XYZ file of C-alpha atoms in Angstrom:
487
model
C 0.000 0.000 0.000
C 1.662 3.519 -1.205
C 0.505 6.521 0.107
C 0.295 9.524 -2.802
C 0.878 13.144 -1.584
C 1.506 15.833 -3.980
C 0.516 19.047 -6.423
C -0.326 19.007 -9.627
C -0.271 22.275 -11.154
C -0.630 24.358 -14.671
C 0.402 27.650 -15.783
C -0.890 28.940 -18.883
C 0.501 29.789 -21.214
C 3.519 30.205 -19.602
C 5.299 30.255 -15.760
C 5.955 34.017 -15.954
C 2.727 34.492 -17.751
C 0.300 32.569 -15.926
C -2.830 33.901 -17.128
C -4.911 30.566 -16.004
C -3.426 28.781 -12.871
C -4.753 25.693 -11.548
C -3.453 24.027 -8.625
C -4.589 20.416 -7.280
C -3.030 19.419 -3.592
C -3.717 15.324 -4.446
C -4.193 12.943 -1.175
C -4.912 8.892 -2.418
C -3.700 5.594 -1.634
C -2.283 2.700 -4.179
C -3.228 -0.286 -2.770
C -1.718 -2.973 -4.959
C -2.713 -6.091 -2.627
C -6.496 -4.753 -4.269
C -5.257 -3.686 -6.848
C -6.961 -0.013 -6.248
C -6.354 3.414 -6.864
C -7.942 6.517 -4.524
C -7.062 9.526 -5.503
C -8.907 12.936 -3.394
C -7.855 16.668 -5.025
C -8.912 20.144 -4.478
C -8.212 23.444 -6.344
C -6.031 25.667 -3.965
C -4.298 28.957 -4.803
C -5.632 28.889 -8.288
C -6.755 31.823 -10.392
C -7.761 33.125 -13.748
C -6.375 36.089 -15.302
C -4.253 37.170 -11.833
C -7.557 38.129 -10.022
C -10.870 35.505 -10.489
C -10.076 32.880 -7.630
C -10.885 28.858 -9.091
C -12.628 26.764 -6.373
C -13.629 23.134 -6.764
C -12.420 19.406 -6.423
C -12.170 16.005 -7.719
C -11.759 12.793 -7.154
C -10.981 9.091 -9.156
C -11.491 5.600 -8.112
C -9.843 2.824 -9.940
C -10.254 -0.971 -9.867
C -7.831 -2.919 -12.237
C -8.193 -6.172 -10.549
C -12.061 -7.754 -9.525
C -13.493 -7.118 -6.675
C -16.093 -4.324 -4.841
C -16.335 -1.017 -6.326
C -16.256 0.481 -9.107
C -13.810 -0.491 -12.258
C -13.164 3.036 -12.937
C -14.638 6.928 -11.692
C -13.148 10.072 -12.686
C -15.282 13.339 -11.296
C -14.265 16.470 -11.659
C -16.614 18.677 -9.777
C -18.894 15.909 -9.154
C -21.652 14.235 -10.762
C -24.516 14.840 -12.983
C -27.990 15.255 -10.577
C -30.028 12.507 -11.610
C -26.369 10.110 -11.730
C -26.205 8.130 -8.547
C -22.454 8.087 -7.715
C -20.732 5.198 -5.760
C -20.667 5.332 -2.338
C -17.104 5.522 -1.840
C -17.011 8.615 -3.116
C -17.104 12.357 -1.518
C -19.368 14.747 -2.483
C -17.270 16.630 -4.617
C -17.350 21.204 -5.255
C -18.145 22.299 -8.382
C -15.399 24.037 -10.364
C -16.244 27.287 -9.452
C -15.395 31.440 -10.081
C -16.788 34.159 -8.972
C -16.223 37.152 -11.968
C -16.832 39.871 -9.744
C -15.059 40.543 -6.309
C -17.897 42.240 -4.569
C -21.071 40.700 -4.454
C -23.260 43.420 -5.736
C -23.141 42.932 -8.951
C -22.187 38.893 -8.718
C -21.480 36.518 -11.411
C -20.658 33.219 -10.843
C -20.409 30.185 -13.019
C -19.595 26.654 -12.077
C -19.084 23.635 -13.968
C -18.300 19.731 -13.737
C -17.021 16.945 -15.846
C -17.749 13.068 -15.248
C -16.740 9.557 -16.460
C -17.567 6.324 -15.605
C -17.588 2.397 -16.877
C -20.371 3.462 -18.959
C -21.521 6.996 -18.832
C -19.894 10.519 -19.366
C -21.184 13.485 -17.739
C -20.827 17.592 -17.989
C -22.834 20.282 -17.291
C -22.116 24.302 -16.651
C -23.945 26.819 -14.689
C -24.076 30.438 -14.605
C -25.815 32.810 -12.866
C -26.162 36.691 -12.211
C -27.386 39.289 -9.375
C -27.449 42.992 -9.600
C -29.349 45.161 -7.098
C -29.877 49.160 -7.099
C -32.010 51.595 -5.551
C -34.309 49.085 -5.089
C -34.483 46.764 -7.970
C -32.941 43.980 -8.320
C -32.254 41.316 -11.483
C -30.958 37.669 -11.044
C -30.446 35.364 -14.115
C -29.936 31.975 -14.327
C -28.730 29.713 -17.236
C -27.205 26.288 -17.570
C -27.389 22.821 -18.400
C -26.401 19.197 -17.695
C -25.639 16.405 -20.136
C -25.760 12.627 -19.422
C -24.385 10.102 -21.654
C -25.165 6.261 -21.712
C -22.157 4.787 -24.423
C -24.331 0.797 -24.309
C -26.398 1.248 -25.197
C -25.650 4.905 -27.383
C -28.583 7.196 -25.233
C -28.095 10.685 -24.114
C -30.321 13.623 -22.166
C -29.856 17.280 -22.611
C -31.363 19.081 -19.713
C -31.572 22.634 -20.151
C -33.050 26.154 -18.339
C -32.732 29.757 -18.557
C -34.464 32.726 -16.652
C -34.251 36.145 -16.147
C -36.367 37.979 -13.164
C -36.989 41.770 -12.029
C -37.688 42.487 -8.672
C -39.180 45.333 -6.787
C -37.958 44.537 -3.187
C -39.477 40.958 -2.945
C -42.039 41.451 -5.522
C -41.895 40.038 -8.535
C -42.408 42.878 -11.771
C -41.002 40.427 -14.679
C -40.163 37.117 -15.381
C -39.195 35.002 -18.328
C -37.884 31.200 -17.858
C -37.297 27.977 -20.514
C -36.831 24.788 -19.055
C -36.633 21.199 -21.081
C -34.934 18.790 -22.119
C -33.262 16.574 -25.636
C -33.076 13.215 -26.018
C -31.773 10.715 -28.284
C -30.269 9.884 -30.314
C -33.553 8.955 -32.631
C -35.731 9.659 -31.559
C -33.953 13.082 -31.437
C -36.896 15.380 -29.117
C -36.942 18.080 -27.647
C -39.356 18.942 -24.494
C -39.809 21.809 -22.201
C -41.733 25.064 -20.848
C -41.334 28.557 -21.546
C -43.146 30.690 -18.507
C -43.826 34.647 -18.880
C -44.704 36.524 -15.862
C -45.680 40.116 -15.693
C -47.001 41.617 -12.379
C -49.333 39.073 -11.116
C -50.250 37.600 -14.379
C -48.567 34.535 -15.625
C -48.365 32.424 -19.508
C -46.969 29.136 -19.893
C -46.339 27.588 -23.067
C -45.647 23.319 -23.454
C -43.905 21.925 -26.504
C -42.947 18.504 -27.134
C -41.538 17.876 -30.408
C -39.461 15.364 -32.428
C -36.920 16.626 -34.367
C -35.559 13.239 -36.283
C -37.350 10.782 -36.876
C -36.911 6.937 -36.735
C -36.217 4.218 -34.636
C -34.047 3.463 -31.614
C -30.721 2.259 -33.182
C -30.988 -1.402 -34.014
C -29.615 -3.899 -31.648
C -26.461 -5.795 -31.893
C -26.772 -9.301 -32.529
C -27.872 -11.652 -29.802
C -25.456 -13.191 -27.773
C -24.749 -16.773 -27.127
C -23.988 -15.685 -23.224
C -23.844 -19.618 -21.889
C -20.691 -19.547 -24.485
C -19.413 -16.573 -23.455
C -19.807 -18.076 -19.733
C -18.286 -21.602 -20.863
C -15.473 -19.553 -22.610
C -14.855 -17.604 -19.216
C -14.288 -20.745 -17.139
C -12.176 -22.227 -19.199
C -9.173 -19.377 -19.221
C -6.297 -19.818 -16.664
C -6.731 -16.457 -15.095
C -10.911 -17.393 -13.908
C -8.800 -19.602 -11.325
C -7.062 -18.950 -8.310
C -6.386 -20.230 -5.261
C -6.218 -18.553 -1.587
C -3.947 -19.099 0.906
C -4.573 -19.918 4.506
C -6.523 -16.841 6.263
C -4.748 -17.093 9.889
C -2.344 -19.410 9.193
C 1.467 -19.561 7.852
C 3.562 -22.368 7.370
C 6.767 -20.525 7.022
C 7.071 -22.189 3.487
C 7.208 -20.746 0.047
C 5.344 -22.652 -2.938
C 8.037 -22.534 -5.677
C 7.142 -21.197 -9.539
C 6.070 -23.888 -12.014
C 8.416 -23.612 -14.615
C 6.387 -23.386 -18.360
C 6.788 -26.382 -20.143
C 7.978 -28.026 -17.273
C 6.439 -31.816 -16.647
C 4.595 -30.019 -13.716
C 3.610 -26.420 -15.500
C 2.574 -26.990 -18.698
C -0.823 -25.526 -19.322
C -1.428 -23.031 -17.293
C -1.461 -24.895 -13.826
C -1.480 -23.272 -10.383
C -0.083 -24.334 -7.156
C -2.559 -25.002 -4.602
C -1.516 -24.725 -0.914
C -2.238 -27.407 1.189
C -4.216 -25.293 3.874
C -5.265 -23.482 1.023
C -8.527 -23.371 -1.140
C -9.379 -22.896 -4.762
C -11.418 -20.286 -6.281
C -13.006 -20.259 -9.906
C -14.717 -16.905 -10.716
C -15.813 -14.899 -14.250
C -17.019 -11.791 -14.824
C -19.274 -12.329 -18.206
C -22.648 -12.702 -16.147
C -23.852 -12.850 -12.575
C -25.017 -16.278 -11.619
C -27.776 -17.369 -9.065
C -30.169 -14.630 -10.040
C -34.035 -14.617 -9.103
C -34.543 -13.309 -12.369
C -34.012 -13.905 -16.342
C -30.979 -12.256 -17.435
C -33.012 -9.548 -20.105
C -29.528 -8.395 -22.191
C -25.850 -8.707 -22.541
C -24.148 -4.911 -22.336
C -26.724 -4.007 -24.090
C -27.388 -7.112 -26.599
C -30.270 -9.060 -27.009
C -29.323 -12.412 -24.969
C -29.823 -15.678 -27.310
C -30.045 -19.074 -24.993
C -29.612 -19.844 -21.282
C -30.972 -16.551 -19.325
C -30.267 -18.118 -15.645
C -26.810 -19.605 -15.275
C -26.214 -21.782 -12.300
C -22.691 -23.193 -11.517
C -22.148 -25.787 -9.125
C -18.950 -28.583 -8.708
C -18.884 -32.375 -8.298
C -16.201 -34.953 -8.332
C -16.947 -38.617 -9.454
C -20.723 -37.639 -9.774
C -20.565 -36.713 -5.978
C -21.362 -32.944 -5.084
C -18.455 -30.714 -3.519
C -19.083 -29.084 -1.064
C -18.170 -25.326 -2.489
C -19.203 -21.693 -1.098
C -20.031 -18.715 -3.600
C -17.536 -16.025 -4.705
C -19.121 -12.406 -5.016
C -17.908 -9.653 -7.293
C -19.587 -6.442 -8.725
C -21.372 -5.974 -11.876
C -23.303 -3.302 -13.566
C -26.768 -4.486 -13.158
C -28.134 -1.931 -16.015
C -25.938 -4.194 -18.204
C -27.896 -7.471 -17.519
C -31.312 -5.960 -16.368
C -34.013 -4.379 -18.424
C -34.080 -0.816 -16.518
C -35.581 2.186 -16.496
C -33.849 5.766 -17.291
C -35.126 6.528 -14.005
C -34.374 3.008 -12.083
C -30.869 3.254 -14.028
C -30.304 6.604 -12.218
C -31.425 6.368 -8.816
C -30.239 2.570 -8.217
C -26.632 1.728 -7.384
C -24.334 1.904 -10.192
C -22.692 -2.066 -8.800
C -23.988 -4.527 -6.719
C -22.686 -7.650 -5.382
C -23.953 -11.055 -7.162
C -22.741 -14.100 -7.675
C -19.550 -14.741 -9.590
C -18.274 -18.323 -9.234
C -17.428 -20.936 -6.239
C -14.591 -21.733 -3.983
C -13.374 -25.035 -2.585
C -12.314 -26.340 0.273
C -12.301 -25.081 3.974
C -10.193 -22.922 6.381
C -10.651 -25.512 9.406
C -7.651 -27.448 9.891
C -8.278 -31.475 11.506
C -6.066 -33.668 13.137
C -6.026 -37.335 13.256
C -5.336 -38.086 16.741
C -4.177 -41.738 15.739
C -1.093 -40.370 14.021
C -0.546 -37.995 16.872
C 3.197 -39.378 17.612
C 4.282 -37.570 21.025
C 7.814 -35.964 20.413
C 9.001 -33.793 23.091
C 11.061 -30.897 22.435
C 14.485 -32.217 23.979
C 17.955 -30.798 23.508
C 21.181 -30.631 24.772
C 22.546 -27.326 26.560
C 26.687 -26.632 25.408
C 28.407 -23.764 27.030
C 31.137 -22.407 25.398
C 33.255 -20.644 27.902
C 36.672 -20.603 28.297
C 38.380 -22.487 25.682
C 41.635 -23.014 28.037
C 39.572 -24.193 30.745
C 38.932 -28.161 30.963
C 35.705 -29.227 29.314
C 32.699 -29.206 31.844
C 30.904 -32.735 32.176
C 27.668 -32.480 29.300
C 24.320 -31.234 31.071
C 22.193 -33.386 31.012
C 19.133 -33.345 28.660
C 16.436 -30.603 28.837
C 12.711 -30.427 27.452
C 11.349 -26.798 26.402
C 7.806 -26.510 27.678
C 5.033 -25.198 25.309
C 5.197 -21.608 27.168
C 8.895 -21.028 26.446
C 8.611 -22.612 23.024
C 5.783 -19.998 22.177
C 8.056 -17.207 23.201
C 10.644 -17.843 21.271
C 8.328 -18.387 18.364
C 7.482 -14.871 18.574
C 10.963 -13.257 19.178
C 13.520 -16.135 17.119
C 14.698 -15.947 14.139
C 12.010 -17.511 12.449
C 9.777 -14.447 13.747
C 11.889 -12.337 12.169
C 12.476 -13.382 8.683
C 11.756 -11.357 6.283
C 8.956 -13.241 5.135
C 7.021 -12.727 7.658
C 7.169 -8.521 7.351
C 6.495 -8.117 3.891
C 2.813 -7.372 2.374
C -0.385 -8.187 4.717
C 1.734 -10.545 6.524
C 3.347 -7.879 8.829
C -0.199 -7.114 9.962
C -0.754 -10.599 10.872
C -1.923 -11.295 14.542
C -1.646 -14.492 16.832
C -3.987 -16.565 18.245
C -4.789 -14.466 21.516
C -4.742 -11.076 19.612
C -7.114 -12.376 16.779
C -9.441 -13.588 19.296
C -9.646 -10.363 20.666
C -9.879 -8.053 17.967
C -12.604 -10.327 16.783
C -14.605 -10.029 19.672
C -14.705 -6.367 19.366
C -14.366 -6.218 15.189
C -17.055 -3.532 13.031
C -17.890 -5.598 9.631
C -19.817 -3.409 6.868
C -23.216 -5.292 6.231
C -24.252 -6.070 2.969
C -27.552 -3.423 1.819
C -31.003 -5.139 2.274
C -33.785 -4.084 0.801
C -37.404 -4.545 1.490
C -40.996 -4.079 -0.175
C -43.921 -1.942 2.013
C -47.034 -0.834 1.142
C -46.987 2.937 -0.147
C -49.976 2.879 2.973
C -49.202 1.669 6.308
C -48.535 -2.104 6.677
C -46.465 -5.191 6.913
C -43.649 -5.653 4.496
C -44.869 -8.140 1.693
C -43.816 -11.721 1.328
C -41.108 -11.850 -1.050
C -38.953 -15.262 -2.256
C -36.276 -15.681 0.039
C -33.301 -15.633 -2.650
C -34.010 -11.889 -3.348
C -30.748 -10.016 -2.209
C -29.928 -7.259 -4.814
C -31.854 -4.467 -5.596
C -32.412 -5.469 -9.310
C -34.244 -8.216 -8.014
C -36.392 -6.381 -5.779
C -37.152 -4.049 -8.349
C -38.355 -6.625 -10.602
C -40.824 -8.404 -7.706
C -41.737 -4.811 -7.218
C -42.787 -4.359 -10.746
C -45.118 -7.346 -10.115
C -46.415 -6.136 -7.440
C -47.506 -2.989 -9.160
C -48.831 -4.356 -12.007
C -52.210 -3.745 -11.029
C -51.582 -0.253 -9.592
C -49.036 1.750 -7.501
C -49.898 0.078 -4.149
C -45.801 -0.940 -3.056
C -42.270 0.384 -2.933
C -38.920 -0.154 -2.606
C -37.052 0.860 0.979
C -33.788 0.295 2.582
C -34.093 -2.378 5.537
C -32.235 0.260 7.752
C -35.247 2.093 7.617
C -37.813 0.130 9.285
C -35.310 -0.973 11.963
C -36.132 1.308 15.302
């Protein structure tokens, strides 16, 4: 784990002439055990034109190997408003500057710039106050832009006003607010308002300014292949070593082409356990996969993996990761915006067990015995041998802790320096915080008792789809966190 301080900064166009200055003081971590990149920055000392201060920060997560969280978020001055970010991330400034230094009159105009696995975001905002004798006139224009790249989909939102004020009454008012989408349908939506006094016009418009379909789907996808294919590569398999245990032995490399590492094998350790997971679909869902990043899905929609050895079962646990449900699940422009951007589904199975047995028949009782030599005085006659001691349990412990086998290097290198005994593990268990996993839960939009939902719901795809259901008859249920109905 590296810990990244620093400043980034630009002067434009030149050092001496630094007509735009930006300066980012960057805090983050680099943790390569996960493989993940935090990165936290915020606009300090930074100025346009020698005088217009530049406010504002950003911030980028990065996963390049699996596991929770996103695979990749850069925002710069945060998000678009109907985008729900990750929740690993701050809420983030918008890049700011204020044009005037007073604040009568005040201009201000902020701005922000987004990308993540699938969407890019931007937007700007400016707005305007001037007050005298009386009077006073605010403006406001600006806009924010969301982009869906699989499938191709964007949305324009848009508004503008201007307002004269007496005091705190209003004399005159003129807004526009709407909306484009497409990209074909290409239409444009909105209302233009007109306000005079105490009299008030609004005009609606809805129009469609290209014509045609949605474009056409890409061709369906054979996912069960794309699955099969998955499995099948080295790199879906892995193995873990021992959680709380270490044997003070290194597994050596297979060499390639060797007798023992041709094709791709992997050394498992014997306390160890072996894990097979894929990222091409989530398995063990309560509902029909609907497309495949954004292809219709030909085949197999549920996909179920389970392990067996000479037609017996193995006994095998499930490996979670994150994926993108809006890639797998029909959604919702609105469901794809206020759900979570990942969730955690099934992603394959791992074998074998952490518990450690013991035959006690081929327990063979070997007491530590050795022989104490003191070297003294090498002119002095040899002292008769002592004779032969047996180190109890207590002293070997101690010196299991503080030898030279304690100290090797191996053992302070990676997580391993971080790795507690017996006694210290059992106490910083007793008193360990875990994260839980986000429930969900459907109520009546009225007061009552939660409804009765199939037990193997856990993500809130799922629940969205029972919900839908539920609702096909009317709005009668929704979707709430379980936190919520917990006193």
């Amino acid at each position: 784990r590296l810990l990244v301080l620093g400043r980034i900064s630009s002067m434009l166009p030149s050092r001496d002439n630094d007509l735009v200055r930006l300066n980012l003081d960057a805090m983050g971590v680099l943790d390569f055990d996960e493989g993940t990149a935090s990165i936290d920055a915020v606009l300090v000392d930074s100025r346009l034109a020698h005088k217009f201060a530049l406010t504002g920060a950003m911030a980028l997560r990065a996963r390049w190997t699996s596991g929770p969280g996103a695979g990749f978020v850069l925002a710069v001055g945060g998000f678009n408003p109907r985008f729900a970010p990750p929740a690993s991330l701050p809420r983030l400034d918008r890049i700011a500057i204020a044009l005037c230094s007073g604040d009568n009159p005040r201009v201000t105009c902020e701005a922000y710039f987004a990308i993540t696995s699938n969407t890019l975001q931007f937007g700007a905002r400016a707005q305007l106050h001037a007050a005298a004798y009386g009077f006073s006139v605010d403006g406001d224009v600006g806009f924010d832009v969301l982009i869906q790249l699989v499938p191709l989909h964007f949305l324009a939102e848009f508004h503008a006003s201007v307002q004269l004020k007496r005091g705190s009454k209003n004399l005159f008012k003129v807004s526009l607010q709407g909306e484009l989408e497409g990209p074909r349908p290409l239409r444009v939506s909105g209302k233009a308002s007109f306000e005079i006094l105490w009299c008030d016009f609004s005009v609606r418009f809805d129009k469609t300014l290209i014509d045609g379909e949605k474009p056409p789907l890409p061709p369906a996808v054979d996912v069960l292949a794309q699955l099969k294919q998955a499995l099948a590569t080295p790199q879906s398999w892995t193995t873990l070593g021992p959680a709380h245990a270490s044997h003070g032995v290194a597994l050596r490399k297979l060499l390639a082409g060797g007798a023992a590492g041709a094709g791709g094998a992997i050394v498992l350790d014997p306390l160890g356990r072996l894990v097979v997971k894929q990222q091409v679909v989530p398995l063990n869902t309560a509902r029909d996969i609907d497309s495949f990043g954004g292809a219709p899905v030909a085949g197999a929609r549920r996909f179920v993996l389970s392990a067996s050895l000479n037609a017996l079962p193995q006994g095998a646990g499930p490996v979670r990761d994150q994926f993108a449900p809006a890639q797998f699940f029909a959604m919702s422009d609105d469901e794809k915006l206020a759900g979570p951007s990942f969730e955690d589904m099934d992603a394959g199975l791992v074998f074998g067990s952490e518990a450690v047995s013991f035959d006690a028949e081929q327990v063979v009782a070997a007491p530590l015995a050795y022989e104490p030599i003191v070297i003294d005085d090498m002119s002095a006659p040899a002292k008769p041998p002592a004779p032969p001691r047996v180190m109890s349990f207590d002293r070997l412990r101690f010196h299991s802790r503080t030898g030279a086998a304690a100290r090797a290097p191996m053992r302070a290198v990676g997580l391993a320096r971080f790795r507690a005994d017996d006694e210290d593990r059992a106490q910083l268990a007793a008193r360990a915080t875990e994260l839980e996993a986000p429930q969900w839960a459907i109520v009546p939009l009225a007061d009552g008792a939660p409804a009765q939902l199939d037990a193997n719901l856990r993500t809130w795809s799922e629940y969205r789809a029972a919900l839908a259901k539920l609702n096909r008859g009317g709005a009668r249920w929704q979707v709430v966190p379980m936190h919520e109905l917990q006193d």
